[in-house]
Short mmCIF file of C-alpha atoms in Angstrom, two decimals:
data_model
loop_
_atom_site.label_atom_id
_atom_site.label_comp_id
_atom_site.label_asym_id
_atom_site.label_seq_id
_atom_site.Cartn_x
_atom_site.Cartn_y
_atom_site.Cartn_z
CA UNK A 2 -2.34 -9.37 -4.29
CA UNK A 3 -5.26 -7.46 -5.74
CA UNK A 4 -6.37 -4.10 -4.40
CA UNK A 5 -9.64 -5.67 -3.31
CA UNK A 6 -7.91 -8.47 -1.38
CA UNK A 7 -5.56 -5.98 0.28
CA UNK A 8 -8.49 -3.74 1.15
CA UNK A 9 -10.39 -6.60 2.76
CA UNK A 10 -7.34 -7.80 4.68
CA UNK A 11 -6.44 -4.34 6.02
CA UNK A 12 -10.01 -3.04 6.37
CA UNK A 13 -9.21 -0.06 4.13
CA UNK A 14 -11.44 1.06 1.27
CA UNK A 15 -10.26 -0.25 -2.10
CA UNK A 16 -10.50 3.19 -3.65
CA UNK A 17 -8.13 4.55 -0.98
CA UNK A 18 -5.60 1.84 -1.84
CA UNK A 19 -5.97 2.76 -5.50
CA UNK A 20 -5.31 6.39 -4.59
CA UNK A 21 -2.12 5.40 -2.76
CA UNK A 22 -0.90 3.44 -5.79
CA UNK A 23 -1.57 6.40 -8.08
CA UNK A 24 0.11 8.87 -5.67
CA UNK A 25 -3.18 10.70 -5.10
CA UNK A 26 -3.31 9.82 -1.39
CA UNK A 27 -0.70 10.15 1.34
CA UNK A 28 -1.08 7.33 3.86
CA UNK A 29 -0.11 7.82 7.48
CA UNK A 30 2.85 5.96 8.94
CA UNK A 31 0.40 3.80 10.87
CA UNK A 32 -1.29 2.79 7.64
CA UNK A 33 2.06 2.11 5.93
CA UNK A 34 2.99 -0.23 8.78
CA UNK A 35 -0.39 -1.99 8.49
CA UNK A 36 0.01 -2.42 4.73
CA UNK A 37 3.59 -3.70 5.13
CA UNK A 38 2.50 -6.28 7.69
CA UNK A 39 -0.27 -7.51 5.42
CA UNK A 40 2.10 -7.71 2.44
CA UNK A 41 4.77 -9.48 4.55
CA UNK A 42 7.16 -6.64 3.89
CA UNK A 43 8.63 -3.72 5.79
CA UNK A 44 7.61 -0.06 5.82
CA UNK A 45 11.05 0.80 4.45
CA UNK A 46 10.57 -1.50 1.48
CA UNK A 47 7.24 0.16 0.68
CA UNK A 48 8.82 3.61 0.84
CA UNK A 49 11.90 2.81 -1.26
CA UNK A 50 11.55 3.77 -4.93
CA UNK A 51 12.06 0.88 -7.35
CA UNK A 52 15.45 0.64 -9.02
CA UNK A 53 15.74 1.47 -12.69
CA UNK A 54 15.46 -1.88 -14.46
CA UNK A 55 16.87 -0.75 -17.81
#
């Protein structure tokens, strides 16, 4: 899903979503839940660092 599509779906500014991705913004728990619901995921999955793929 693109940042723009996610922004439209969650009613959050695209630049804020970009800031979250780049670790420049710290979303609230409420926002994490909203993003997880939109992405059909869980808050825990969004907060878990990716495993090393090497």
